[in-house]
Structure formats: structure tokens, C-alpha cells
Amino acid sequence: DGGITQSPKYLFRKEGQNVTLSCEQNLNHDAMYWYRQDPGQGLRLIYYSQIVNDFQKGDIAEGYSVSREKKESFPLTVTSAQKNPTAFYLCASSNRVDYEQYFGPGTRLTVT
Amino acid sequence: QKEVEQDPGPLSVPEGAIVSLNCTYSNSAFQYFMWYRQYSRKGPELLMYTYSSGNKEDGRFTAQVDKSSKYISLFIRDSQPSDSATYLCAMSAGGYQKVTFGTGTKLQVIP
């Protein structure tokens, strides 16, 4: 069953703590992405990776970090430097950065 | 001005109606066009994908691209309450240029 998995579905953290969101895909896609979506808002690109061991900042990278050590995995760390971390986080992948993307189910992060 | 503009809605229609969802864009280089459906608290799901002008049909859904007007549409025939969701358009110029998403239109189909 091919697809993208994100875990956990809900995540709660205290302010000041770093937290890592998981994203795994078995679609053999080269490109992977992280987006943030706030209530009633569109998708905002945080980071993307076109190939293993390479990644680029998106529009709102401050306070976030990523790694791409394996083709299948693209974890996102939300650091304590991110001022408003509470949001819905979506991971996606595609064959190429200009092709259609396939999304995971999302992780809802709440920081209090 | 945003590269891709999409009316946020909400758009409310009665069950069985034909729905028209639209996006306009400013970048004439865009040539790949996508429509996604997103249910509340879920990830977007790819509905249709096209890289040409004209129409593409898939069941009750028809995607239409007018490159001369920089305008794309998604038509939903015989709309159902299960079509109630947010619909996002997306497009890219190809050549390894990133995909740009619209902000989405919220659709409500009333039984």
C-alpha cells in the first residue's frame, strides 16, 4: 500500500521544547516537502528537498530544521525558536519538484 | 499581487447543482495545473492533473484550462454533500520550478 505516513497524528508539547515530526514515503519519490497550514489559511512551504542529502528553505523556514539522510524519510524539527508553532503540519512528496505532489494525513501540533 | 488567486468562499450550493471553482494566475509560464480536495483536518488529495489547455474529464469532475486568459476551472456535476471540502488549485512552470498553490475555496453542498 503506497503512500505517505506522518506520525503522530496529534502532538502536544510545552513551550521551549524542540519537537520532531516524522514523515515517511514509499512512493520512491525524489522530492519531499513540509508545509504549515493555519486555520482558514493556505499552505505555506517550510522546507523542501529535491534529493537525498540536499534541502532548501521555503517561505517560512525560521525556527524549523530538517534532514534528508534517506530517500524515504524527511523529518521536521520545530525548535523553540519558532514563535508560533501551534499549527497543522503537512508532508508531501513528488517525483520532481515541478510535478504533482502527494500529501500525508498531517500532524496537528499544539504547544502550550 | 499573488501569483495564484483563488476566491476563499465559502461557496454554498444545493445538492445536485453544478459547481464551478476557479483560479486565476499571473505567471504565463505555468503549464502544469492541478486540483486538490482537502477535507477538514486531513491532507489534500490530488483530484486532477493536466498540462494542456482545454478540458479533462474524470467522472463528475472536469478540469478546464484557458492559458490565454490565465484562468483554470474545476467543474463538479451532480454535486453531493460528500463534495463539501476545500478545493485548492496548484500549478507549475515545469523545468524544476516549484509548484505554487492557491489558498483554496471552501465548498458546502447542502442536502
PDB file of C-alpha atoms in Angstrom:
ATOM      1  CA  ASP A   1       0.000   0.000   0.000  1.00  0.00           C
ATOM      2  CA  GLY A   2       1.936   3.023  -1.293  1.00  0.00           C
ATOM      3  CA  GLY A   3       1.673   6.386   0.325  1.00  0.00           C
ATOM      4  CA  ILE A   4       2.949   8.915   2.818  1.00  0.00           C
ATOM      5  CA  THR A   5       2.721   8.441   6.542  1.00  0.00           C
ATOM      6  CA  GLN A   6       3.049  11.102   9.194  1.00  0.00           C
ATOM      7  CA  SER A   7       3.260  10.441  12.856  1.00  0.00           C
ATOM      8  CA  PRO A   8       1.925  11.168  15.304  1.00  0.00           C
ATOM      9  CA  LYS A   9      -1.492  12.491  14.281  1.00  0.00           C
ATOM     10  CA  TYR A  10      -1.654  14.775  17.351  1.00  0.00           C
ATOM     11  CA  LEU A  11       1.306  16.116  19.276  1.00  0.00           C
ATOM     12  CA  PHE A  12       1.369  18.225  22.417  1.00  0.00           C
ATOM     13  CA  ARG A  13       4.465  19.998  23.717  1.00  0.00           C
ATOM     14  CA  LYS A  14       5.396  22.575  26.273  1.00  0.00           C
ATOM     15  CA  GLU A  15       6.820  25.886  25.159  1.00  0.00           C
ATOM     16  CA  GLY A  16      10.608  25.834  24.935  1.00  0.00           C
ATOM     17  CA  GLN A  17      10.867  22.203  23.856  1.00  0.00           C
ATOM     18  CA  ASN A  18      12.045  21.055  20.447  1.00  0.00           C
ATOM     19  CA  VAL A  19       9.817  18.515  18.734  1.00  0.00           C
ATOM     20  CA  THR A  20      10.390  16.304  15.684  1.00  0.00           C
ATOM     21  CA  LEU A  21       7.622  15.360  13.262  1.00  0.00           C
ATOM     22  CA  SER A  22       8.024  12.208  11.230  1.00  0.00           C
ATOM     23  CA  CYS A  23       7.331  11.800   7.501  1.00  0.00           C
ATOM     24  CA  GLU A  24       7.923   8.592   5.544  1.00  0.00           C
ATOM     25  CA  GLN A  25       7.045   7.752   1.934  1.00  0.00           C
ATOM     26  CA  ASN A  26       7.222   4.513  -0.046  1.00  0.00           C
ATOM     27  CA  LEU A  27       6.378   6.061  -3.408  1.00  0.00           C
ATOM     28  CA  ASN A  28      10.042   6.182  -4.462  1.00  0.00           C
ATOM     29  CA  HIS A  29       9.724   9.938  -4.899  1.00  0.00           C
ATOM     30  CA  ASP A  30      12.840  12.086  -5.060  1.00  0.00           C
ATOM     31  CA  ALA A  31      11.285  15.311  -3.767  1.00  0.00           C
ATOM     32  CA  MET A  32       9.738  15.865  -0.349  1.00  0.00           C
ATOM     33  CA  TYR A  33       8.156  18.904   1.296  1.00  0.00           C
ATOM     34  CA  TRP A  34       6.932  20.307   4.586  1.00  0.00           C
ATOM     35  CA  TYR A  35       4.037  22.752   4.740  1.00  0.00           C
ATOM     36  CA  ARG A  36       2.321  24.542   7.556  1.00  0.00           C
ATOM     37  CA  GLN A  37      -1.402  25.268   7.461  1.00  0.00           C
ATOM     38  CA  ASP A  38      -3.108  27.584   9.935  1.00  0.00           C
ATOM     39  CA  PRO A  39      -6.906  27.656  10.399  1.00  0.00           C
ATOM     40  CA  GLY A  40      -8.617  29.019   7.290  1.00  0.00           C
ATOM     41  CA  GLN A  41      -5.272  29.603   5.616  1.00  0.00           C
ATOM     42  CA  GLY A  42      -3.481  28.193   2.619  1.00  0.00           C
ATOM     43  CA  LEU A  43      -0.344  26.066   2.545  1.00  0.00           C
ATOM     44  CA  ARG A  44       2.942  27.719   3.457  1.00  0.00           C
ATOM     45  CA  LEU A  45       6.146  25.986   2.431  1.00  0.00           C
ATOM     46  CA  ILE A  46       8.661  25.456   5.233  1.00  0.00           C
ATOM     47  CA  TYR A  47      11.390  23.329   3.631  1.00  0.00           C
ATOM     48  CA  TYR A  48      11.739  21.079   0.624  1.00  0.00           C
ATOM     49  CA  SER A  49      14.241  18.541  -0.609  1.00  0.00           C
ATOM     50  CA  GLN A  50      14.797  17.570  -4.226  1.00  0.00           C
ATOM     51  CA  ILE A  51      17.199  14.754  -3.493  1.00  0.00           C
ATOM     52  CA  VAL A  52      18.832  12.899  -0.604  1.00  0.00           C
ATOM     53  CA  ASN A  53      21.289  14.963   1.459  1.00  0.00           C
ATOM     54  CA  ASP A  54      20.026  18.228  -0.020  1.00  0.00           C
ATOM     55  CA  PHE A  55      17.266  20.598   1.080  1.00  0.00           C
ATOM     56  CA  GLN A  56      16.238  24.225   0.588  1.00  0.00           C
ATOM     57  CA  LYS A  57      14.396  26.763   2.704  1.00  0.00           C
ATOM     58  CA  GLY A  58      10.856  27.584   1.776  1.00  0.00           C
ATOM     59  CA  ASP A  59       8.945  30.743   2.597  1.00  0.00           C
ATOM     60  CA  ILE A  60       8.814  30.323   6.382  1.00  0.00           C
ATOM     61  CA  ALA A  61      11.905  28.307   7.410  1.00  0.00           C
ATOM     62  CA  GLU A  62      12.816  30.311  10.519  1.00  0.00           C
ATOM     63  CA  GLY A  63      12.536  28.205  13.656  1.00  0.00           C
ATOM     64  CA  TYR A  64      12.469  24.904  11.768  1.00  0.00           C
ATOM     65  CA  SER A  65      15.115  22.402  10.689  1.00  0.00           C
ATOM     66  CA  VAL A  66      15.094  19.298   8.508  1.00  0.00           C
ATOM     67  CA  SER A  67      17.321  16.438   7.383  1.00  0.00           C
ATOM     68  CA  ARG A  68      17.189  14.129   4.380  1.00  0.00           C
ATOM     69  CA  GLU A  69      19.501  11.212   5.068  1.00  0.00           C
ATOM     70  CA  LYS A  70      17.281   8.634   3.368  1.00  0.00           C
ATOM     71  CA  LYS A  71      15.101   8.904   0.274  1.00  0.00           C
ATOM     72  CA  GLU A  72      12.041   7.682   2.179  1.00  0.00           C
ATOM     73  CA  SER A  73      12.317   9.983   5.187  1.00  0.00           C
ATOM     74  CA  PHE A  74      12.170  13.757   5.735  1.00  0.00           C
ATOM     75  CA  PRO A  75      11.754  14.611   9.438  1.00  0.00           C
ATOM     76  CA  LEU A  76      10.936  18.162  10.526  1.00  0.00           C
ATOM     77  CA  THR A  77      12.135  19.606  13.842  1.00  0.00           C
ATOM     78  CA  VAL A  78      10.186  22.503  15.284  1.00  0.00           C
ATOM     79  CA  THR A  79      12.620  24.321  17.519  1.00  0.00           C
ATOM     80  CA  SER A  80      11.978  26.553  20.500  1.00  0.00           C
ATOM     81  CA  ALA A  81      12.913  29.494  18.253  1.00  0.00           C
ATOM     82  CA  GLN A  82       9.673  29.125  16.286  1.00  0.00           C
ATOM     83  CA  LYS A  83       7.428  31.829  17.730  1.00  0.00           C
ATOM     84  CA  ASN A  84       4.023  30.363  16.836  1.00  0.00           C
ATOM     85  CA  PRO A  85       4.488  26.611  16.436  1.00  0.00           C
ATOM     86  CA  THR A  86       0.876  25.547  17.014  1.00  0.00           C
ATOM     87  CA  ALA A  87      -0.408  24.538  13.564  1.00  0.00           C
ATOM     88  CA  PHE A  88      -1.315  21.690  11.224  1.00  0.00           C
ATOM     89  CA  TYR A  89       1.814  20.320   9.526  1.00  0.00           C
ATOM     90  CA  LEU A  90       1.641  18.545   6.185  1.00  0.00           C
ATOM     91  CA  CYS A  91       4.320  16.487   4.488  1.00  0.00           C
ATOM     92  CA  ALA A  92       4.217  15.804   0.739  1.00  0.00           C
ATOM     93  CA  SER A  93       6.300  14.110  -1.923  1.00  0.00           C
ATOM     94  CA  SER A  94       6.588  14.114  -5.705  1.00  0.00           C
ATOM     95  CA  ASN A  95       8.702  12.601  -8.451  1.00  0.00           C
ATOM     96  CA  ARG A  96      10.083  16.025  -9.310  1.00  0.00           C
ATOM     97  CA  VAL A  97       9.753  19.424  -7.704  1.00  0.00           C
ATOM     98  CA  ASP A  98       7.590  20.677 -10.599  1.00  0.00           C
ATOM     99  CA  TYR A  99       5.264  17.654 -10.652  1.00  0.00           C
ATOM    100  CA  GLU A 100       2.086  16.894  -8.736  1.00  0.00           C
ATOM    101  CA  GLN A 101       2.541  16.351  -5.009  1.00  0.00           C
ATOM    102  CA  TYR A 102       1.004  13.684  -2.811  1.00  0.00           C
ATOM    103  CA  PHE A 103       0.235  14.582   0.774  1.00  0.00           C
ATOM    104  CA  GLY A 104       0.298  12.753   4.062  1.00  0.00           C
ATOM    105  CA  PRO A 105      -2.545  12.916   6.606  1.00  0.00           C
ATOM    106  CA  GLY A 106      -0.909  15.679   8.630  1.00  0.00           C
ATOM    107  CA  THR A 107       0.224  16.202  12.224  1.00  0.00           C
ATOM    108  CA  ARG A 108      -1.576  18.657  14.449  1.00  0.00           C
ATOM    109  CA  LEU A 109       0.954  20.222  16.838  1.00  0.00           C
ATOM    110  CA  THR A 110      -0.184  22.100  19.904  1.00  0.00           C
ATOM    111  CA  VAL A 111       2.368  23.972  22.003  1.00  0.00           C
ATOM    112  CA  THR A 112       1.284  25.448  25.328  1.00  0.00           C
TER     113      THR A 112
ATOM    114  CA  GLN B   1      -0.320  40.534  -6.240  1.00  0.00           C
ATOM    115  CA  LYS B   2      -0.198  36.807  -5.628  1.00  0.00           C
ATOM    116  CA  GLU B   3       0.859  34.531  -8.473  1.00  0.00           C
ATOM    117  CA  VAL B   4      -2.268  32.416  -8.000  1.00  0.00           C
ATOM    118  CA  GLU B   5      -5.594  33.879  -6.870  1.00  0.00           C
ATOM    119  CA  GLN B   6      -8.498  31.835  -5.583  1.00  0.00           C
ATOM    120  CA  ASP B   7     -11.732  33.062  -4.023  1.00  0.00           C
ATOM    121  CA  PRO B   8     -11.833  31.676  -0.471  1.00  0.00           C
ATOM    122  CA  GLY B   9     -15.623  31.301  -0.413  1.00  0.00           C
ATOM    123  CA  PRO B  10     -17.444  29.737   1.271  1.00  0.00           C
ATOM    124  CA  LEU B  11     -19.482  28.687  -1.725  1.00  0.00           C
ATOM    125  CA  SER B  12     -22.810  27.104  -0.760  1.00  0.00           C
ATOM    126  CA  VAL B  13     -24.838  25.151  -3.321  1.00  0.00           C
ATOM    127  CA  PRO B  14     -27.796  22.767  -3.159  1.00  0.00           C
ATOM    128  CA  GLU B  15     -27.230  19.067  -3.724  1.00  0.00           C
ATOM    129  CA  GLY B  16     -27.294  18.204  -7.435  1.00  0.00           C
ATOM    130  CA  ALA B  17     -26.051  21.597  -8.581  1.00  0.00           C
ATOM    131  CA  ILE B  18     -23.147  22.109 -10.969  1.00  0.00           C
ATOM    132  CA  VAL B  19     -20.264  23.730  -9.129  1.00  0.00           C
ATOM    133  CA  SER B  20     -17.653  25.922 -10.742  1.00  0.00           C
ATOM    134  CA  LEU B  21     -14.413  26.576  -8.874  1.00  0.00           C
ATOM    135  CA  ASN B  22     -11.872  28.934 -10.373  1.00  0.00           C
ATOM    136  CA  CYS B  23      -8.301  30.181 -10.157  1.00  0.00           C
ATOM    137  CA  THR B  24      -6.543  32.961 -11.977  1.00  0.00           C
ATOM    138  CA  TYR B  25      -2.793  33.265 -12.301  1.00  0.00           C
ATOM    139  CA  SER B  26      -0.287  35.846 -13.424  1.00  0.00           C
ATOM    140  CA  ASN B  27       2.711  33.744 -14.499  1.00  0.00           C
ATOM    141  CA  SER B  28       2.322  32.961 -18.206  1.00  0.00           C
ATOM    142  CA  ALA B  29       4.995  30.249 -17.849  1.00  0.00           C
ATOM    143  CA  PHE B  30       2.673  27.998 -15.839  1.00  0.00           C
ATOM    144  CA  GLN B  31       1.900  24.878 -17.846  1.00  0.00           C
ATOM    145  CA  TYR B  32       1.068  22.152 -15.312  1.00  0.00           C
ATOM    146  CA  PHE B  33      -2.205  22.504 -13.471  1.00  0.00           C
ATOM    147  CA  MET B  34      -3.592  20.512 -10.562  1.00  0.00           C
ATOM    148  CA  TRP B  35      -6.687  20.426  -8.390  1.00  0.00           C
ATOM    149  CA  TYR B  36      -6.718  19.096  -4.845  1.00  0.00           C
ATOM    150  CA  ARG B  37      -9.566  18.374  -2.445  1.00  0.00           C
ATOM    151  CA  GLN B  38      -8.994  18.797   1.287  1.00  0.00           C
ATOM    152  CA  TYR B  39     -11.464  17.622   3.892  1.00  0.00           C
ATOM    153  CA  SER B  40     -11.318  19.274   7.291  1.00  0.00           C
ATOM    154  CA  ARG B  41      -8.286  18.201   9.332  1.00  0.00           C
ATOM    155  CA  LYS B  42      -7.000  15.937   6.526  1.00  0.00           C
ATOM    156  CA  GLY B  43      -4.201  16.167   3.976  1.00  0.00           C
ATOM    157  CA  PRO B  44      -5.033  17.426   0.463  1.00  0.00           C
ATOM    158  CA  GLU B  45      -5.889  14.731  -2.061  1.00  0.00           C
ATOM    159  CA  LEU B  46      -4.931  15.101  -5.730  1.00  0.00           C
ATOM    160  CA  LEU B  47      -8.094  15.168  -7.848  1.00  0.00           C
ATOM    161  CA  MET B  48      -6.898  16.038 -11.322  1.00  0.00           C
ATOM    162  CA  TYR B  49      -3.740  16.930 -13.158  1.00  0.00           C
ATOM    163  CA  THR B  50      -3.328  18.385 -16.618  1.00  0.00           C
ATOM    164  CA  TYR B  51      -0.633  20.082 -18.637  1.00  0.00           C
ATOM    165  CA  SER B  52      -2.536  21.387 -21.593  1.00  0.00           C
ATOM    166  CA  SER B  53      -5.267  23.823 -22.454  1.00  0.00           C
ATOM    167  CA  GLY B  54      -8.758  22.520 -22.911  1.00  0.00           C
ATOM    168  CA  ASN B  55     -10.830  20.125 -20.846  1.00  0.00           C
ATOM    169  CA  LYS B  56     -10.066  16.954 -18.940  1.00  0.00           C
ATOM    170  CA  GLU B  57     -12.862  14.858 -17.529  1.00  0.00           C
ATOM    171  CA  ASP B  58     -12.860  12.307 -14.729  1.00  0.00           C
ATOM    172  CA  GLY B  59     -16.256  11.088 -13.612  1.00  0.00           C
ATOM    173  CA  ARG B  60     -18.218  14.031 -12.229  1.00  0.00           C
ATOM    174  CA  PHE B  61     -15.170  16.295 -12.367  1.00  0.00           C
ATOM    175  CA  THR B  62     -13.985  18.381 -15.327  1.00  0.00           C
ATOM    176  CA  ALA B  63     -10.845  20.493 -15.284  1.00  0.00           C
ATOM    177  CA  GLN B  64     -10.631  23.319 -17.763  1.00  0.00           C
ATOM    178  CA  VAL B  65      -7.560  25.380 -18.622  1.00  0.00           C
ATOM    179  CA  ASP B  66      -7.562  28.629 -20.595  1.00  0.00           C
ATOM    180  CA  LYS B  67      -3.946  29.711 -20.913  1.00  0.00           C
ATOM    181  CA  SER B  68      -4.798  32.771 -22.997  1.00  0.00           C
ATOM    182  CA  SER B  69      -6.883  34.139 -20.114  1.00  0.00           C
ATOM    183  CA  LYS B  70      -4.655  32.639 -17.396  1.00  0.00           C
ATOM    184  CA  TYR B  71      -7.723  31.017 -15.882  1.00  0.00           C
ATOM    185  CA  ILE B  72      -8.440  27.483 -14.754  1.00  0.00           C
ATOM    186  CA  SER B  73     -11.680  25.934 -13.557  1.00  0.00           C
ATOM    187  CA  LEU B  74     -12.904  22.780 -11.880  1.00  0.00           C
ATOM    188  CA  PHE B  75     -16.500  21.791 -12.563  1.00  0.00           C
ATOM    189  CA  ILE B  76     -18.339  19.317 -10.360  1.00  0.00           C
ATOM    190  CA  ARG B  77     -21.535  17.865 -11.800  1.00  0.00           C
ATOM    191  CA  ASP B  78     -24.363  16.479  -9.681  1.00  0.00           C
ATOM    192  CA  SER B  79     -22.704  17.781  -6.517  1.00  0.00           C
ATOM    193  CA  GLN B  80     -23.081  15.683  -3.364  1.00  0.00           C
ATOM    194  CA  PRO B  81     -22.805  16.571   0.337  1.00  0.00           C
ATOM    195  CA  SER B  82     -19.631  14.453   0.344  1.00  0.00           C
ATOM    196  CA  ASP B  83     -18.083  17.013  -2.030  1.00  0.00           C
ATOM    197  CA  SER B  84     -18.121  19.546   0.824  1.00  0.00           C
ATOM    198  CA  ALA B  85     -14.443  20.362   1.289  1.00  0.00           C
ATOM    199  CA  THR B  86     -11.827  22.959   0.455  1.00  0.00           C
ATOM    200  CA  TYR B  87     -10.552  22.831  -3.123  1.00  0.00           C
ATOM    201  CA  LEU B  88      -7.041  24.036  -3.887  1.00  0.00           C
ATOM    202  CA  CYS B  89      -5.622  24.735  -7.304  1.00  0.00           C
ATOM    203  CA  ALA B  90      -1.905  24.362  -7.944  1.00  0.00           C
ATOM    204  CA  MET B  91       0.351  24.989 -10.892  1.00  0.00           C
ATOM    205  CA  SER B  92       3.956  24.980 -12.027  1.00  0.00           C
ATOM    206  CA  ALA B  93       6.024  26.166 -14.962  1.00  0.00           C
ATOM    207  CA  GLY B  94       7.910  22.892 -15.244  1.00  0.00           C
ATOM    208  CA  GLY B  95      11.666  22.949 -15.602  1.00  0.00           C
ATOM    209  CA  TYR B  96      12.105  22.082 -11.927  1.00  0.00           C
ATOM    210  CA  GLN B  97      10.237  25.220 -10.845  1.00  0.00           C
ATOM    211  CA  LYS B  98       8.281  24.666  -7.608  1.00  0.00           C
ATOM    212  CA  VAL B  99       4.551  24.171  -7.571  1.00  0.00           C
ATOM    213  CA  THR B 100       2.525  27.201  -6.432  1.00  0.00           C
ATOM    214  CA  PHE B 101      -0.726  26.596  -4.566  1.00  0.00           C
ATOM    215  CA  GLY B 102      -3.847  28.729  -4.367  1.00  0.00           C
ATOM    216  CA  THR B 103      -5.254  29.378  -0.909  1.00  0.00           C
ATOM    217  CA  GLY B 104      -8.336  27.230  -1.521  1.00  0.00           C
ATOM    218  CA  THR B 105     -12.096  27.663  -1.928  1.00  0.00           C
ATOM    219  CA  LYS B 106     -14.381  26.189   0.707  1.00  0.00           C
ATOM    220  CA  LEU B 107     -17.394  24.427  -0.799  1.00  0.00           C
ATOM    221  CA  GLN B 108     -20.568  23.441   1.054  1.00  0.00           C
ATOM    222  CA  VAL B 109     -23.114  21.228  -0.653  1.00  0.00           C
ATOM    223  CA  ILE B 110     -26.424  21.466   1.169  1.00  0.00           C
ATOM    224  CA  PRO B 111     -28.639  18.305   1.198  1.00  0.00           C
TER     225      PRO B 111
END
